[in-house]
Amino acid sequence: MDFAAGGQEVCRCRCKERPMKALATFIMKGRMQAVMVAAVFTVLALLITPLGIASSAVIALVVLRNGVREGLLIAVLGGVALAALGLLIFGQPLSLAIAGLLLWVPMLVLGELLRATRSLRLVLEVAVILGALLIGMQYLVLDDVPKFWSGILDEYSAQMMDPNVVSDADRKLMVTEMAPWMAGGMGAAWFLQLALSLFLARSWQA
């Protein structure tokens, strides 16, 4: 009885793994397949944000398997594909291309570092440094970081929140309390995305 239950559990695990393995196999079939998957995930990330992790993982997987030059080529071709999609969808060719490159360029660096050192710990430490640099850059470039984020949050919350549900005073109070934390939150979120993308790429590579 125990053996039967164990066999069922193994089957369930394998069934869950198969779609991911099939996707990794498809990505590594050729350049066009890798470009297509990376570009599609980037577009879908506009609707479902976590799919940006999968888009970055595609580039990381290519770098881990075939090196940074191949990864760079896929990123460039993907940028061209996103520019074409951006022109067709939004009438702005650079919008999607820039979004894709922001997701992919860090993975070229981290993927090659992981490939060369095989030290996930070292790569995660570098990712932490990149997150810290993102925070620092905000304070170097912007005169008043909390004020900058307060303006963005105020505009976004005004569009998304129903004044009949959340009063204007409560909304502004929430914006005031959140704004000072946004710079650090962006750095932490970026690190988390980089780390999860690396973990996903490693699972595809295995």
PDB file of N, CA and C in Angstrom, residues 146-205:
ATOM      1  N   PRO A 146      11.593  60.518  -1.953  1.00  0.00           N
ATOM      2  CA  PRO A 146      10.224  60.302  -1.459  1.00  0.00           C
ATOM      3  C   PRO A 146       9.182  61.132  -2.212  1.00  0.00           C
ATOM      4  N   LYS A 147       9.534  62.371  -2.568  1.00  0.00           N
ATOM      5  CA  LYS A 147       8.599  63.223  -3.311  1.00  0.00           C
ATOM      6  C   LYS A 147       8.327  62.640  -4.698  1.00  0.00           C
ATOM      7  N   PHE A 148       9.368  62.108  -5.334  1.00  0.00           N
ATOM      8  CA  PHE A 148       9.211  61.486  -6.648  1.00  0.00           C
ATOM      9  C   PHE A 148       8.230  60.325  -6.576  1.00  0.00           C
ATOM     10  N   TRP A 149       8.437  59.431  -5.610  1.00  0.00           N
ATOM     11  CA  TRP A 149       7.562  58.273  -5.480  1.00  0.00           C
ATOM     12  C   TRP A 149       6.174  58.668  -5.006  1.00  0.00           C
ATOM     13  N   SER A 150       6.097  59.722  -4.203  1.00  0.00           N
ATOM     14  CA  SER A 150       4.793  60.197  -3.749  1.00  0.00           C
ATOM     15  C   SER A 150       3.938  60.640  -4.932  1.00  0.00           C
ATOM     16  N   GLY A 151       4.562  61.325  -5.893  1.00  0.00           N
ATOM     17  CA  GLY A 151       3.826  61.756  -7.079  1.00  0.00           C
ATOM     18  C   GLY A 151       3.331  60.582  -7.904  1.00  0.00           C
ATOM     19  N   ILE A 152       4.197  59.569  -8.074  1.00  0.00           N
ATOM     20  CA  ILE A 152       3.809  58.388  -8.851  1.00  0.00           C
ATOM     21  C   ILE A 152       2.693  57.623  -8.148  1.00  0.00           C
ATOM     22  N   LEU A 153       2.853  57.404  -6.846  1.00  0.00           N
ATOM     23  CA  LEU A 153       1.848  56.660  -6.088  1.00  0.00           C
ATOM     24  C   LEU A 153       0.523  57.406  -6.032  1.00  0.00           C
ATOM     25  N   ASP A 154       0.589  58.727  -5.912  1.00  0.00           N
ATOM     26  CA  ASP A 154      -0.633  59.521  -5.842  1.00  0.00           C
ATOM     27  C   ASP A 154      -1.424  59.414  -7.144  1.00  0.00           C
ATOM     28  N   GLU A 155      -0.720  59.522  -8.260  1.00  0.00           N
ATOM     29  CA  GLU A 155      -1.390  59.421  -9.561  1.00  0.00           C
ATOM     30  C   GLU A 155      -1.960  58.023  -9.784  1.00  0.00           C
ATOM     31  N   TYR A 156      -1.168  57.004  -9.431  1.00  0.00           N
ATOM     32  CA  TYR A 156      -1.610  55.621  -9.636  1.00  0.00           C
ATOM     33  C   TYR A 156      -2.806  55.288  -8.741  1.00  0.00           C
ATOM     34  N   SER A 157      -2.704  55.655  -7.458  1.00  0.00           N
ATOM     35  CA  SER A 157      -3.784  55.328  -6.523  1.00  0.00           C
ATOM     36  C   SER A 157      -5.067  56.082  -6.858  1.00  0.00           C
ATOM     37  N   ALA A 158      -4.938  57.307  -7.377  1.00  0.00           N
ATOM     38  CA  ALA A 158      -6.125  58.078  -7.753  1.00  0.00           C
ATOM     39  C   ALA A 158      -6.879  57.393  -8.887  1.00  0.00           C
ATOM     40  N   GLN A 159      -6.148  56.727  -9.773  1.00  0.00           N
ATOM     41  CA  GLN A 159      -6.775  56.029 -10.894  1.00  0.00           C
ATOM     42  C   GLN A 159      -7.356  54.683 -10.484  1.00  0.00           C
ATOM     43  N   MET A 160      -6.691  54.011  -9.540  1.00  0.00           N
ATOM     44  CA  MET A 160      -7.055  52.634  -9.215  1.00  0.00           C
ATOM     45  C   MET A 160      -8.050  52.515  -8.064  1.00  0.00           C
ATOM     46  N   MET A 161      -8.106  53.499  -7.166  1.00  0.00           N
ATOM     47  CA  MET A 161      -8.936  53.379  -5.968  1.00  0.00           C
ATOM     48  C   MET A 161     -10.254  54.129  -6.132  1.00  0.00           C
ATOM     49  N   ASP A 162     -11.322  53.471  -5.744  1.00  0.00           N
ATOM     50  CA  ASP A 162     -12.653  54.077  -5.789  1.00  0.00           C
ATOM     51  C   ASP A 162     -12.814  55.011  -4.590  1.00  0.00           C
ATOM     52  N   PRO A 163     -13.071  56.302  -4.812  1.00  0.00           N
ATOM     53  CA  PRO A 163     -13.220  57.231  -3.683  1.00  0.00           C
ATOM     54  C   PRO A 163     -14.394  56.896  -2.779  1.00  0.00           C
ATOM     55  N   ASN A 164     -15.344  56.101  -3.282  1.00  0.00           N
ATOM     56  CA  ASN A 164     -16.462  55.677  -2.446  1.00  0.00           C
ATOM     57  C   ASN A 164     -16.056  54.576  -1.473  1.00  0.00           C
ATOM     58  N   VAL A 165     -14.953  53.904  -1.780  1.00  0.00           N
ATOM     59  CA  VAL A 165     -14.455  52.828  -0.913  1.00  0.00           C
ATOM     60  C   VAL A 165     -13.339  53.342  -0.006  1.00  0.00           C
ATOM     61  N   VAL A 166     -12.383  54.059  -0.596  1.00  0.00           N
ATOM     62  CA  VAL A 166     -11.272  54.644   0.163  1.00  0.00           C
ATOM     63  C   VAL A 166     -11.343  56.158   0.011  1.00  0.00           C
ATOM     64  N   SER A 167     -11.483  56.845   1.116  1.00  0.00           N
ATOM     65  CA  SER A 167     -11.594  58.299   1.055  1.00  0.00           C
ATOM     66  C   SER A 167     -10.300  58.922   0.549  1.00  0.00           C
ATOM     67  N   ASP A 168     -10.412  60.124   0.008  1.00  0.00           N
ATOM     68  CA  ASP A 168      -9.240  60.810  -0.528  1.00  0.00           C
ATOM     69  C   ASP A 168      -8.209  61.064   0.563  1.00  0.00           C
ATOM     70  N   ALA A 169      -8.683  61.362   1.765  1.00  0.00           N
ATOM     71  CA  ALA A 169      -7.759  61.616   2.881  1.00  0.00           C
ATOM     72  C   ALA A 169      -6.984  60.353   3.245  1.00  0.00           C
ATOM     73  N   ASP A 170      -7.678  59.211   3.296  1.00  0.00           N
ATOM     74  CA  ASP A 170      -7.008  57.940   3.613  1.00  0.00           C
ATOM     75  C   ASP A 170      -6.031  57.549   2.513  1.00  0.00           C
ATOM     76  N   ARG A 171      -6.422  57.803   1.271  1.00  0.00           N
ATOM     77  CA  ARG A 171      -5.533  57.475   0.155  1.00  0.00           C
ATOM     78  C   ARG A 171      -4.253  58.298   0.220  1.00  0.00           C
ATOM     79  N   LYS A 172      -4.377  59.584   0.469  1.00  0.00           N
ATOM     80  CA  LYS A 172      -3.197  60.449   0.553  1.00  0.00           C
ATOM     81  C   LYS A 172      -2.319  60.071   1.746  1.00  0.00           C
ATOM     82  N   LEU A 173      -2.952  59.670   2.850  1.00  0.00           N
ATOM     83  CA  LEU A 173      -2.179  59.232   4.016  1.00  0.00           C
ATOM     84  C   LEU A 173      -1.383  57.974   3.688  1.00  0.00           C
ATOM     85  N   MET A 174      -2.009  57.037   2.975  1.00  0.00           N
ATOM     86  CA  MET A 174      -1.325  55.815   2.569  1.00  0.00           C
ATOM     87  C   MET A 174      -0.138  56.132   1.662  1.00  0.00           C
ATOM     88  N   VAL A 175      -0.331  57.049   0.717  1.00  0.00           N
ATOM     89  CA  VAL A 175       0.746  57.460  -0.182  1.00  0.00           C
ATOM     90  C   VAL A 175       1.892  58.077   0.603  1.00  0.00           C
ATOM     91  N   THR A 176       1.569  58.933   1.555  1.00  0.00           N
ATOM     92  CA  THR A 176       2.594  59.593   2.371  1.00  0.00           C
ATOM     93  C   THR A 176       3.411  58.586   3.169  1.00  0.00           C
ATOM     94  N   GLU A 177       2.750  57.541   3.670  1.00  0.00           N
ATOM     95  CA  GLU A 177       3.450  56.531   4.470  1.00  0.00           C
ATOM     96  C   GLU A 177       4.277  55.588   3.606  1.00  0.00           C
ATOM     97  N   MET A 178       3.830  55.326   2.387  1.00  0.00           N
ATOM     98  CA  MET A 178       4.531  54.377   1.517  1.00  0.00           C
ATOM     99  C   MET A 178       5.716  54.993   0.787  1.00  0.00           C
ATOM    100  N   ALA A 179       5.619  56.261   0.424  1.00  0.00           N
ATOM    101  CA  ALA A 179       6.623  56.899  -0.436  1.00  0.00           C
ATOM    102  C   ALA A 179       8.059  56.759   0.071  1.00  0.00           C
ATOM    103  N   PRO A 180       8.338  56.963   1.379  1.00  0.00           N
ATOM    104  CA  PRO A 180       9.734  56.851   1.833  1.00  0.00           C
ATOM    105  C   PRO A 180      10.326  55.450   1.699  1.00  0.00           C
ATOM    106  N   TRP A 181       9.464  54.441   1.583  1.00  0.00           N
ATOM    107  CA  TRP A 181       9.934  53.056   1.510  1.00  0.00           C
ATOM    108  C   TRP A 181      10.096  52.558   0.076  1.00  0.00           C
ATOM    109  N   MET A 182       9.652  53.320  -0.891  1.00  0.00           N
ATOM    110  CA  MET A 182       9.599  52.819  -2.264  1.00  0.00           C
ATOM    111  C   MET A 182      10.977  52.598  -2.883  1.00  0.00           C
ATOM    112  N   ALA A 183      11.939  53.465  -2.583  1.00  0.00           N
ATOM    113  CA  ALA A 183      13.282  53.295  -3.156  1.00  0.00           C
ATOM    114  C   ALA A 183      13.876  51.957  -2.729  1.00  0.00           C
ATOM    115  N   GLY A 184      13.805  51.667  -1.428  1.00  0.00           N
ATOM    116  CA  GLY A 184      14.296  50.384  -0.932  1.00  0.00           C
ATOM    117  C   GLY A 184      13.468  49.223  -1.433  1.00  0.00           C
ATOM    118  N   GLY A 185      12.155  49.444  -1.548  1.00  0.00           N
ATOM    119  CA  GLY A 185      11.284  48.391  -2.052  1.00  0.00           C
ATOM    120  C   GLY A 185      11.607  48.015  -3.483  1.00  0.00           C
ATOM    121  N   MET A 186      11.952  49.008  -4.300  1.00  0.00           N
ATOM    122  CA  MET A 186      12.323  48.729  -5.687  1.00  0.00           C
ATOM    123  C   MET A 186      13.608  47.914  -5.757  1.00  0.00           C
ATOM    124  N   GLY A 187      14.584  48.272  -4.925  1.00  0.00           N
ATOM    125  CA  GLY A 187      15.833  47.516  -4.895  1.00  0.00           C
ATOM    126  C   GLY A 187      15.615  46.080  -4.459  1.00  0.00           C
ATOM    127  N   ALA A 188      14.787  45.903  -3.416  1.00  0.00           N
ATOM    128  CA  ALA A 188      14.499  44.554  -2.921  1.00  0.00           C
ATOM    129  C   ALA A 188      13.728  43.740  -3.955  1.00  0.00           C
ATOM    130  N   ALA A 189      12.765  44.380  -4.614  1.00  0.00           N
ATOM    131  CA  ALA A 189      11.974  43.677  -5.634  1.00  0.00           C
ATOM    132  C   ALA A 189      12.849  43.262  -6.809  1.00  0.00           C
ATOM    133  N   TRP A 190      13.786  44.125  -7.193  1.00  0.00           N
ATOM    134  CA  TRP A 190      14.677  43.803  -8.309  1.00  0.00           C
ATOM    135  C   TRP A 190      15.577  42.629  -7.953  1.00  0.00           C
ATOM    136  N   PHE A 191      16.120  42.653  -6.724  1.00  0.00           N
ATOM    137  CA  PHE A 191      16.945  41.520  -6.283  1.00  0.00           C
ATOM    138  C   PHE A 191      16.131  40.230  -6.299  1.00  0.00           C
ATOM    139  N   LEU A 192      14.906  40.291  -5.786  1.00  0.00           N
ATOM    140  CA  LEU A 192      14.070  39.090  -5.734  1.00  0.00           C
ATOM    141  C   LEU A 192      13.797  38.557  -7.133  1.00  0.00           C
ATOM    142  N   GLN A 193      13.544  39.449  -8.078  1.00  0.00           N
ATOM    143  CA  GLN A 193      13.305  39.003  -9.452  1.00  0.00           C
ATOM    144  C   GLN A 193      14.545  38.345 -10.037  1.00  0.00           C
ATOM    145  N   LEU A 194      15.710  38.951  -9.821  1.00  0.00           N
ATOM    146  CA  LEU A 194      16.953  38.369 -10.330  1.00  0.00           C
ATOM    147  C   LEU A 194      17.187  36.983  -9.738  1.00  0.00           C
ATOM    148  N   ALA A 195      16.986  36.865  -8.423  1.00  0.00           N
ATOM    149  CA  ALA A 195      17.221  35.587  -7.750  1.00  0.00           C
ATOM    150  C   ALA A 195      16.262  34.513  -8.258  1.00  0.00           C
ATOM    151  N   LEU A 196      14.982  34.845  -8.352  1.00  0.00           N
ATOM    152  CA  LEU A 196      13.997  33.862  -8.814  1.00  0.00           C
ATOM    153  C   LEU A 196      14.243  33.465 -10.266  1.00  0.00           C
ATOM    154  N   SER A 197      14.677  34.412 -11.079  1.00  0.00           N
ATOM    155  CA  SER A 197      14.996  34.092 -12.477  1.00  0.00           C
ATOM    156  C   SER A 197      16.163  33.119 -12.557  1.00  0.00           C
ATOM    157  N   LEU A 198      17.166  33.325 -11.720  1.00  0.00           N
ATOM    158  CA  LEU A 198      18.313  32.412 -11.690  1.00  0.00           C
ATOM    159  C   LEU A 198      17.899  31.020 -11.226  1.00  0.00           C
ATOM    160  N   PHE A 199      17.073  30.973 -10.182  1.00  0.00           N
ATOM    161  CA  PHE A 199      16.607  29.675  -9.681  1.00  0.00           C
ATOM    162  C   PHE A 199      15.817  28.933 -10.758  1.00  0.00           C
ATOM    163  N   LEU A 200      14.962  29.662 -11.471  1.00  0.00           N
ATOM    164  CA  LEU A 200      14.166  29.035 -12.528  1.00  0.00           C
ATOM    165  C   LEU A 200      15.057  28.541 -13.660  1.00  0.00           C
ATOM    166  N   ALA A 201      16.041  29.346 -14.043  1.00  0.00           N
ATOM    167  CA  ALA A 201      16.964  28.935 -15.108  1.00  0.00           C
ATOM    168  C   ALA A 201      17.758  27.700 -14.701  1.00  0.00           C
ATOM    169  N   ARG A 202      18.176  27.651 -13.441  1.00  0.00           N
ATOM    170  CA  ARG A 202      18.911  26.477 -12.951  1.00  0.00           C
ATOM    171  C   ARG A 202      18.039  25.230 -12.976  1.00  0.00           C
ATOM    172  N   SER A 203      16.768  25.389 -12.623  1.00  0.00           N
ATOM    173  CA  SER A 203      15.867  24.228 -12.646  1.00  0.00           C
ATOM    174  C   SER A 203      15.637  23.753 -14.079  1.00  0.00           C
ATOM    175  N   TRP A 204      15.579  24.684 -15.030  1.00  0.00           N
ATOM    176  CA  TRP A 204      15.459  24.298 -16.436  1.00  0.00           C
ATOM    177  C   TRP A 204      16.726  23.615 -16.925  1.00  0.00           C
ATOM    178  N   GLN A 205      17.869  24.082 -16.440  1.00  0.00           N
ATOM    179  CA  GLN A 205      19.153  23.532 -16.884  1.00  0.00           C
ATOM    180  C   GLN A 205      19.371  22.123 -16.364  1.00  0.00           C
TER     181      GLN A 205
END
